[in-house]
Amino acid sequence: PAAPSHDKALGLLLGGALGDGLGAPFEGREVVEETQLAAWEAAATPLVHTDDTALALVLAAHVAERRDEHGLDRDALAPEFAVAWRAEPWRGYGSGTPHVFGLIGAGVPWRSAARATFGGQGSYGNGAAMRVAPVALVATSLHHAAELGRQSAEVTHAHEHGQNGAACQAAAAYLALRSDRRHRLDAVRFLQDLTRVVRSRLWHEKFDRIAELIRHEAGPAHAARALGNDVSALGSVPLALLAFLTRCDDASMAIRYAVLGGGDTDTIASMAGALAGARNGARAFPEAWTARLEAAEPLGRLADQVTGPLAARP
Ligand code: F2R
Ligand code: MG
Ligand code: MG
Ligand code: MG
């Protein structure tokens, strides 16, 4: 398939960063008031990003560099993540990740490092899902997107749910990129497509619940109680999906819905924002928001890199 349009690629990248920056001040709060969010949206201060965007930048650069191969190299990717963490450890990382990155930075193979946390099970956190959307920019099929998502997760998240979360979000980003905003998005079909690439009963149950919440036009607080809003992959990726699917034609509203769900707001809004931007394009976000993005420039360059003409090989 042809590369996605520049507007959609940029939308995916900026949407992720916008959700991160708009959600970050509320991370960990169970209740987010609409008035608080509206005040933060209207502020003029920079949208400083957290670990979500810091690592998405690394993964985006990694796949952009290998764009002609449509793949990724886990042995190279693992130390690239570790370098980004080492340079800015203050970006709000989870408790397990610094341990994994520390080991990788010290030369421990990623397969062992990713198993070194949580009694050998590895992380089921949403850290692999929060950074994964850029792989959809180079994926050649839905299955390929899920596979790239899974591979990118393996270097830090050995637990199957950490990996399923990344596969799910990568596949969703692929579907959102390939969707045409001039046509209604069929949420049931979208979820059925995800069922084909995320093969886990627990995830399928969440997809069923998402469909039900859409049917009932559930608000964010209700949806957060029904699906979860915590730092686990299984407890956050579904709410991000719902925020996108239920507000799929209004990119700002998708981010708003995700933040108002509370809990892991930066990450859930970042994942929802990437999907909303992938469908609706960068121009769908208010200029007043994108102008505040700390990472606007590098994200813009990456969108150019994945959609521009392929660089000639030396
Ligand atoms: N961690 C945060 N935010 C809270 C702290 C904010 C920060 N200290 C600040 O100063 O503001 N945010 C970021 O972490 C999430 C992504 O997490 P990731 O990268 O998957 O990390 P980790 O540590 O592997 O997992 C997160 C937590 O999940 C629990 N957990 C994971 N696997 C587990 C297992 N097998 N058994 C038991 N518990 C497990 C742990 O509590 C981990 O700490 C994003 O929200 C990102 O924004
Ligand atoms: Mg974060
Ligand atoms: Mg190459
Ligand atoms: Mg978070």
Short mmCIF file of N, CA and C in Angstrom, two decimals, residues 127-263:
data_model
loop_
_atom_site.label_atom_id
_atom_site.label_comp_id
_atom_site.label_asym_id
_atom_site.label_seq_id
_atom_site.Cartn_x
_atom_site.Cartn_y
_atom_site.Cartn_z
N GLY A 127 3.20 0.73 28.87
CA GLY A 127 4.33 1.47 28.31
C GLY A 127 4.70 1.10 26.88
N ALA A 128 4.40 -0.13 26.47
CA ALA A 128 4.69 -0.51 25.08
C ALA A 128 3.58 0.00 24.16
N ALA A 129 2.34 0.01 24.67
CA ALA A 129 1.21 0.49 23.86
C ALA A 129 1.25 2.00 23.68
N MET A 130 1.71 2.72 24.71
CA MET A 130 1.66 4.19 24.67
C MET A 130 2.59 4.77 23.60
N ARG A 131 3.63 4.02 23.23
CA ARG A 131 4.66 4.55 22.30
C ARG A 131 4.53 3.97 20.90
N VAL A 132 3.58 3.05 20.68
CA VAL A 132 3.64 2.15 19.52
C VAL A 132 3.06 2.70 18.22
N ALA A 133 2.14 3.67 18.29
CA ALA A 133 1.38 4.07 17.09
C ALA A 133 2.24 4.31 15.84
N PRO A 134 3.44 4.91 15.96
CA PRO A 134 4.22 5.17 14.74
C PRO A 134 4.53 3.94 13.88
N VAL A 135 4.51 2.75 14.45
CA VAL A 135 4.81 1.57 13.60
C VAL A 135 3.76 1.40 12.50
N ALA A 136 2.54 1.91 12.77
CA ALA A 136 1.47 1.79 11.76
C ALA A 136 1.82 2.57 10.49
N LEU A 137 2.70 3.57 10.62
CA LEU A 137 3.06 4.40 9.45
C LEU A 137 3.83 3.61 8.40
N VAL A 138 4.49 2.53 8.81
CA VAL A 138 5.28 1.75 7.85
C VAL A 138 4.72 0.34 7.65
N ALA A 139 3.65 0.01 8.34
CA ALA A 139 3.08 -1.34 8.24
C ALA A 139 2.41 -1.53 6.88
N THR A 140 2.48 -2.76 6.37
CA THR A 140 1.92 -3.04 5.04
C THR A 140 0.57 -3.73 5.10
N SER A 141 0.15 -4.14 6.30
CA SER A 141 -1.16 -4.78 6.46
C SER A 141 -1.55 -4.70 7.93
N LEU A 142 -2.79 -5.04 8.20
CA LEU A 142 -3.26 -5.05 9.60
C LEU A 142 -2.42 -6.03 10.43
N HIS A 143 -2.21 -7.24 9.91
CA HIS A 143 -1.42 -8.23 10.64
C HIS A 143 0.01 -7.75 10.84
N HIS A 144 0.54 -7.11 9.84
CA HIS A 144 1.91 -6.60 9.93
C HIS A 144 2.01 -5.53 11.02
N ALA A 145 1.01 -4.65 11.08
CA ALA A 145 1.01 -3.61 12.12
C ALA A 145 1.02 -4.25 13.51
N ALA A 146 0.16 -5.25 13.71
CA ALA A 146 0.09 -5.92 15.01
C ALA A 146 1.42 -6.60 15.32
N GLU A 147 2.02 -7.22 14.31
CA GLU A 147 3.29 -7.92 14.51
C GLU A 147 4.40 -6.92 14.86
N LEU A 148 4.45 -5.80 14.17
CA LEU A 148 5.46 -4.78 14.50
C LEU A 148 5.23 -4.25 15.92
N GLY A 149 3.96 -4.08 16.28
CA GLY A 149 3.64 -3.63 17.63
C GLY A 149 4.14 -4.61 18.67
N ARG A 150 3.90 -5.88 18.42
CA ARG A 150 4.33 -6.93 19.35
C ARG A 150 5.86 -6.95 19.47
N GLN A 151 6.53 -6.90 18.33
CA GLN A 151 8.00 -6.93 18.35
C GLN A 151 8.57 -5.73 19.12
N SER A 152 7.98 -4.56 18.90
CA SER A 152 8.50 -3.37 19.58
C SER A 152 8.28 -3.46 21.09
N ALA A 153 7.24 -4.21 21.49
CA ALA A 153 6.93 -4.37 22.92
C ALA A 153 7.89 -5.33 23.60
N GLU A 154 8.28 -6.38 22.86
CA GLU A 154 9.07 -7.46 23.47
C GLU A 154 10.34 -6.99 24.16
N VAL A 155 10.90 -5.88 23.68
CA VAL A 155 12.20 -5.46 24.23
C VAL A 155 12.10 -4.91 25.65
N THR A 156 10.88 -4.60 26.10
CA THR A 156 10.73 -4.09 27.47
C THR A 156 9.61 -4.78 28.24
N HIS A 157 8.60 -5.31 27.54
CA HIS A 157 7.41 -5.84 28.19
C HIS A 157 7.25 -7.33 27.87
N ALA A 158 7.78 -8.18 28.77
CA ALA A 158 7.76 -9.63 28.50
C ALA A 158 6.37 -10.22 28.74
N HIS A 159 5.55 -9.57 29.54
CA HIS A 159 4.22 -10.11 29.86
C HIS A 159 3.31 -10.05 28.63
N GLU A 160 2.50 -11.10 28.44
CA GLU A 160 1.65 -11.15 27.22
C GLU A 160 0.70 -9.95 27.12
N HIS A 161 0.21 -9.44 28.26
CA HIS A 161 -0.73 -8.31 28.17
C HIS A 161 -0.02 -7.02 27.74
N GLY A 162 1.21 -6.85 28.17
CA GLY A 162 1.98 -5.70 27.71
C GLY A 162 2.14 -5.75 26.20
N GLN A 163 2.37 -6.97 25.68
CA GLN A 163 2.56 -7.16 24.23
C GLN A 163 1.22 -7.08 23.48
N ASN A 164 0.18 -7.67 24.05
CA ASN A 164 -1.14 -7.57 23.40
C ASN A 164 -1.60 -6.12 23.29
N GLY A 165 -1.31 -5.34 24.32
CA GLY A 165 -1.70 -3.93 24.31
C GLY A 165 -1.04 -3.19 23.15
N ALA A 166 0.23 -3.47 22.93
CA ALA A 166 0.95 -2.81 21.84
C ALA A 166 0.44 -3.30 20.49
N ALA A 167 0.19 -4.60 20.38
CA ALA A 167 -0.33 -5.15 19.12
C ALA A 167 -1.69 -4.52 18.81
N CYS A 168 -2.52 -4.40 19.83
CA CYS A 168 -3.87 -3.85 19.66
C CYS A 168 -3.82 -2.38 19.23
N GLN A 169 -3.02 -1.58 19.91
CA GLN A 169 -2.94 -0.15 19.58
C GLN A 169 -2.29 0.05 18.22
N ALA A 170 -1.30 -0.74 17.87
CA ALA A 170 -0.66 -0.62 16.56
C ALA A 170 -1.66 -0.96 15.45
N ALA A 171 -2.43 -2.02 15.66
CA ALA A 171 -3.43 -2.42 14.65
C ALA A 171 -4.52 -1.36 14.55
N ALA A 172 -4.94 -0.82 15.68
CA ALA A 172 -5.96 0.23 15.66
C ALA A 172 -5.45 1.47 14.92
N ALA A 173 -4.18 1.80 15.13
CA ALA A 173 -3.60 2.96 14.44
C ALA A 173 -3.56 2.71 12.93
N TYR A 174 -3.27 1.48 12.55
CA TYR A 174 -3.26 1.12 11.12
C TYR A 174 -4.66 1.31 10.53
N LEU A 175 -5.66 0.79 11.23
CA LEU A 175 -7.04 0.91 10.73
C LEU A 175 -7.47 2.38 10.66
N ALA A 176 -7.09 3.16 11.67
CA ALA A 176 -7.46 4.58 11.69
C ALA A 176 -6.79 5.33 10.53
N LEU A 177 -5.52 5.02 10.28
CA LEU A 177 -4.80 5.65 9.16
C LEU A 177 -5.46 5.34 7.83
N ARG A 178 -5.91 4.10 7.69
CA ARG A 178 -6.48 3.65 6.42
C ARG A 178 -7.96 4.01 6.29
N SER A 179 -8.57 4.53 7.36
CA SER A 179 -9.99 4.88 7.28
C SER A 179 -10.13 6.24 6.58
N ASP A 180 -11.26 6.42 5.93
CA ASP A 180 -11.52 7.64 5.17
C ASP A 180 -12.56 8.46 5.92
N ARG A 181 -12.16 9.64 6.35
CA ARG A 181 -13.07 10.42 7.21
C ARG A 181 -14.32 10.89 6.48
N ARG A 182 -14.34 10.76 5.16
CA ARG A 182 -15.57 11.13 4.45
C ARG A 182 -16.64 10.05 4.61
N HIS A 183 -16.22 8.87 5.09
CA HIS A 183 -17.18 7.79 5.31
C HIS A 183 -17.30 7.48 6.80
N ARG A 184 -18.50 7.12 7.22
CA ARG A 184 -18.75 6.78 8.61
C ARG A 184 -17.84 5.61 9.02
N LEU A 185 -17.30 5.68 10.21
CA LEU A 185 -16.48 4.57 10.70
C LEU A 185 -17.39 3.55 11.37
N ASP A 186 -17.29 2.31 10.94
CA ASP A 186 -18.09 1.23 11.52
C ASP A 186 -17.33 0.65 12.71
N ALA A 187 -17.75 1.04 13.93
CA ALA A 187 -17.01 0.65 15.14
C ALA A 187 -17.04 -0.86 15.35
N VAL A 188 -18.14 -1.49 15.03
CA VAL A 188 -18.26 -2.95 15.23
C VAL A 188 -17.27 -3.68 14.33
N ARG A 189 -17.21 -3.25 13.09
CA ARG A 189 -16.27 -3.84 12.14
C ARG A 189 -14.82 -3.60 12.58
N PHE A 190 -14.55 -2.40 13.07
CA PHE A 190 -13.21 -2.03 13.56
C PHE A 190 -12.79 -2.99 14.68
N LEU A 191 -13.71 -3.23 15.61
CA LEU A 191 -13.41 -4.12 16.74
C LEU A 191 -13.26 -5.57 16.28
N GLN A 192 -14.05 -5.97 15.29
CA GLN A 192 -13.92 -7.32 14.74
C GLN A 192 -12.54 -7.51 14.11
N ASP A 193 -12.07 -6.47 13.43
CA ASP A 193 -10.72 -6.54 12.83
C ASP A 193 -9.66 -6.71 13.92
N LEU A 194 -9.82 -5.99 15.03
CA LEU A 194 -8.85 -6.13 16.12
C LEU A 194 -8.89 -7.53 16.72
N THR A 195 -10.08 -8.12 16.77
CA THR A 195 -10.24 -9.47 17.31
C THR A 195 -9.39 -10.48 16.52
N ARG A 196 -9.21 -10.20 15.23
CA ARG A 196 -8.45 -11.13 14.39
C ARG A 196 -6.95 -11.08 14.69
N VAL A 197 -6.46 -9.97 15.21
CA VAL A 197 -5.01 -9.86 15.42
C VAL A 197 -4.60 -9.88 16.90
N VAL A 198 -5.55 -9.71 17.80
CA VAL A 198 -5.26 -9.82 19.24
C VAL A 198 -6.00 -11.05 19.73
N ARG A 199 -5.28 -12.15 19.85
CA ARG A 199 -5.93 -13.42 20.15
C ARG A 199 -5.86 -13.73 21.63
N SER A 200 -6.79 -13.12 22.37
CA SER A 200 -6.84 -13.33 23.81
C SER A 200 -8.27 -13.11 24.27
N ARG A 201 -8.78 -14.09 25.03
CA ARG A 201 -10.17 -14.02 25.48
C ARG A 201 -10.43 -12.75 26.30
N LEU A 202 -9.47 -12.40 27.17
CA LEU A 202 -9.66 -11.21 28.02
C LEU A 202 -9.78 -9.94 27.18
N TRP A 203 -9.00 -9.89 26.12
CA TRP A 203 -9.08 -8.72 25.23
C TRP A 203 -10.38 -8.74 24.45
N HIS A 204 -10.81 -9.91 24.01
CA HIS A 204 -12.07 -9.99 23.26
C HIS A 204 -13.25 -9.56 24.13
N GLU A 205 -13.18 -9.91 25.42
CA GLU A 205 -14.25 -9.46 26.33
C GLU A 205 -14.28 -7.94 26.42
N LYS A 206 -13.10 -7.34 26.44
CA LYS A 206 -13.05 -5.87 26.48
C LYS A 206 -13.63 -5.27 25.19
N PHE A 207 -13.33 -5.89 24.05
CA PHE A 207 -13.86 -5.38 22.77
C PHE A 207 -15.39 -5.44 22.79
N ASP A 208 -15.94 -6.54 23.33
CA ASP A 208 -17.41 -6.65 23.42
C ASP A 208 -17.98 -5.53 24.29
N ARG A 209 -17.28 -5.27 25.40
CA ARG A 209 -17.75 -4.23 26.33
C ARG A 209 -17.68 -2.85 25.67
N ILE A 210 -16.65 -2.61 24.88
CA ILE A 210 -16.53 -1.33 24.17
C ILE A 210 -17.75 -1.14 23.25
N ALA A 211 -18.10 -2.20 22.51
CA ALA A 211 -19.22 -2.10 21.57
C ALA A 211 -20.50 -1.76 22.32
N GLU A 212 -20.66 -2.38 23.50
CA GLU A 212 -21.85 -2.13 24.31
C GLU A 212 -21.87 -0.68 24.82
N LEU A 213 -20.72 -0.19 25.26
CA LEU A 213 -20.65 1.19 25.77
C LEU A 213 -20.93 2.20 24.66
N ILE A 214 -20.51 1.89 23.45
CA ILE A 214 -20.80 2.79 22.32
C ILE A 214 -22.30 2.80 22.07
N ARG A 215 -22.90 1.60 22.08
CA ARG A 215 -24.36 1.51 21.86
C ARG A 215 -25.12 2.34 22.89
N HIS A 216 -24.64 2.34 24.13
CA HIS A 216 -25.33 3.06 25.20
C HIS A 216 -24.86 4.51 25.35
N GLU A 217 -23.99 4.95 24.42
CA GLU A 217 -23.47 6.33 24.46
C GLU A 217 -22.95 6.70 25.86
N ALA A 218 -22.15 5.78 26.42
CA ALA A 218 -21.63 5.98 27.78
C ALA A 218 -20.70 7.18 27.84
N GLY A 219 -20.78 7.90 28.94
CA GLY A 219 -19.86 9.02 29.17
C GLY A 219 -18.53 8.50 29.71
N PRO A 220 -17.51 9.39 29.79
CA PRO A 220 -16.16 8.94 30.16
C PRO A 220 -16.04 8.32 31.55
N ALA A 221 -16.73 8.86 32.54
CA ALA A 221 -16.58 8.32 33.89
C ALA A 221 -17.16 6.91 33.97
N HIS A 222 -18.31 6.72 33.36
CA HIS A 222 -18.94 5.40 33.32
C HIS A 222 -18.06 4.42 32.56
N ALA A 223 -17.54 4.86 31.43
CA ALA A 223 -16.70 3.99 30.61
C ALA A 223 -15.43 3.59 31.36
N ALA A 224 -14.87 4.54 32.11
CA ALA A 224 -13.64 4.24 32.86
C ALA A 224 -13.90 3.17 33.92
N ARG A 225 -15.07 3.23 34.53
CA ARG A 225 -15.41 2.20 35.53
C ARG A 225 -15.60 0.85 34.85
N ALA A 226 -16.17 0.84 33.68
CA ALA A 226 -16.47 -0.42 32.99
C ALA A 226 -15.24 -1.06 32.34
N LEU A 227 -14.28 -0.22 31.92
CA LEU A 227 -13.14 -0.74 31.15
C LEU A 227 -11.82 -0.66 31.90
N GLY A 228 -11.74 0.21 32.93
CA GLY A 228 -10.48 0.45 33.61
C GLY A 228 -9.82 1.71 33.07
N ASN A 229 -8.97 2.34 33.91
CA ASN A 229 -8.23 3.54 33.49
C ASN A 229 -6.87 3.59 34.18
N ASP A 230 -6.27 2.40 34.38
CA ASP A 230 -5.02 2.34 35.15
C ASP A 230 -3.79 2.20 34.23
N VAL A 231 -2.64 1.94 34.82
CA VAL A 231 -1.40 1.89 34.02
C VAL A 231 -1.14 0.52 33.39
N SER A 232 -2.06 -0.43 33.58
CA SER A 232 -1.88 -1.72 32.91
C SER A 232 -2.37 -1.60 31.47
N ALA A 233 -1.85 -2.44 30.59
CA ALA A 233 -2.27 -2.40 29.18
C ALA A 233 -3.75 -2.78 29.06
N LEU A 234 -4.13 -3.86 29.72
CA LEU A 234 -5.53 -4.32 29.62
C LEU A 234 -6.49 -3.35 30.29
N GLY A 235 -5.98 -2.56 31.23
CA GLY A 235 -6.82 -1.60 31.94
C GLY A 235 -6.74 -0.19 31.37
N SER A 236 -6.21 0.00 30.17
CA SER A 236 -6.13 1.35 29.61
C SER A 236 -6.32 1.42 28.10
N VAL A 237 -5.76 0.46 27.37
CA VAL A 237 -5.89 0.50 25.90
C VAL A 237 -7.37 0.44 25.49
N PRO A 238 -8.21 -0.38 26.14
CA PRO A 238 -9.63 -0.39 25.75
C PRO A 238 -10.32 0.96 25.92
N LEU A 239 -10.01 1.70 26.98
CA LEU A 239 -10.65 3.01 27.16
C LEU A 239 -10.19 4.00 26.09
N ALA A 240 -8.93 3.90 25.71
CA ALA A 240 -8.43 4.76 24.62
C ALA A 240 -9.15 4.44 23.31
N LEU A 241 -9.33 3.16 23.06
CA LEU A 241 -10.05 2.74 21.85
C LEU A 241 -11.47 3.28 21.85
N LEU A 242 -12.13 3.16 22.99
CA LEU A 242 -13.50 3.66 23.08
C LEU A 242 -13.54 5.18 22.86
N ALA A 243 -12.61 5.90 23.49
CA ALA A 243 -12.60 7.37 23.34
C ALA A 243 -12.51 7.74 21.86
N PHE A 244 -11.66 7.01 21.13
CA PHE A 244 -11.54 7.26 19.69
C PHE A 244 -12.82 6.86 18.95
N LEU A 245 -13.29 5.63 19.21
CA LEU A 245 -14.42 5.12 18.41
C LEU A 245 -15.70 5.92 18.64
N THR A 246 -15.88 6.40 19.86
CA THR A 246 -17.13 7.09 20.17
C THR A 246 -17.09 8.57 19.77
N ARG A 247 -15.88 9.10 19.51
CA ARG A 247 -15.71 10.49 19.07
C ARG A 247 -14.83 10.52 17.82
N CYS A 248 -15.04 9.54 16.91
CA CYS A 248 -14.05 9.31 15.85
C CYS A 248 -13.96 10.45 14.84
N ASP A 249 -14.98 11.27 14.72
CA ASP A 249 -14.94 12.33 13.71
C ASP A 249 -14.62 13.70 14.30
N ASP A 250 -14.26 13.73 15.57
CA ASP A 250 -13.88 14.99 16.22
C ASP A 250 -12.63 14.72 17.07
N ALA A 251 -11.48 15.02 16.49
CA ALA A 251 -10.20 14.63 17.10
C ALA A 251 -10.01 15.25 18.49
N SER A 252 -10.42 16.50 18.66
CA SER A 252 -10.26 17.15 19.97
C SER A 252 -11.15 16.48 21.01
N MET A 253 -12.36 16.12 20.59
CA MET A 253 -13.30 15.49 21.53
C MET A 253 -12.81 14.11 21.97
N ALA A 254 -12.14 13.39 21.09
CA ALA A 254 -11.61 12.08 21.46
C ALA A 254 -10.59 12.23 22.59
N ILE A 255 -9.72 13.23 22.47
CA ILE A 255 -8.72 13.48 23.52
C ILE A 255 -9.41 13.91 24.82
N ARG A 256 -10.38 14.80 24.69
CA ARG A 256 -11.12 15.28 25.86
C ARG A 256 -11.80 14.12 26.60
N TYR A 257 -12.45 13.26 25.84
CA TYR A 257 -13.16 12.11 26.43
C TYR A 257 -12.16 11.27 27.24
N ALA A 258 -10.98 11.03 26.64
CA ALA A 258 -9.98 10.19 27.30
C ALA A 258 -9.49 10.84 28.60
N VAL A 259 -9.22 12.13 28.59
CA VAL A 259 -8.73 12.79 29.80
C VAL A 259 -9.81 12.77 30.88
N LEU A 260 -11.06 13.00 30.48
CA LEU A 260 -12.16 13.05 31.46
C LEU A 260 -12.44 11.68 32.08
N GLY A 261 -11.91 10.62 31.49
CA GLY A 261 -12.04 9.28 32.10
C GLY A 261 -11.16 9.12 33.33
N GLY A 262 -10.21 10.03 33.52
CA GLY A 262 -9.35 9.98 34.71
C GLY A 262 -8.34 8.84 34.68
N GLY A 263 -7.63 8.66 35.80
CA GLY A 263 -6.64 7.59 35.89
C GLY A 263 -5.37 7.92 35.13
#
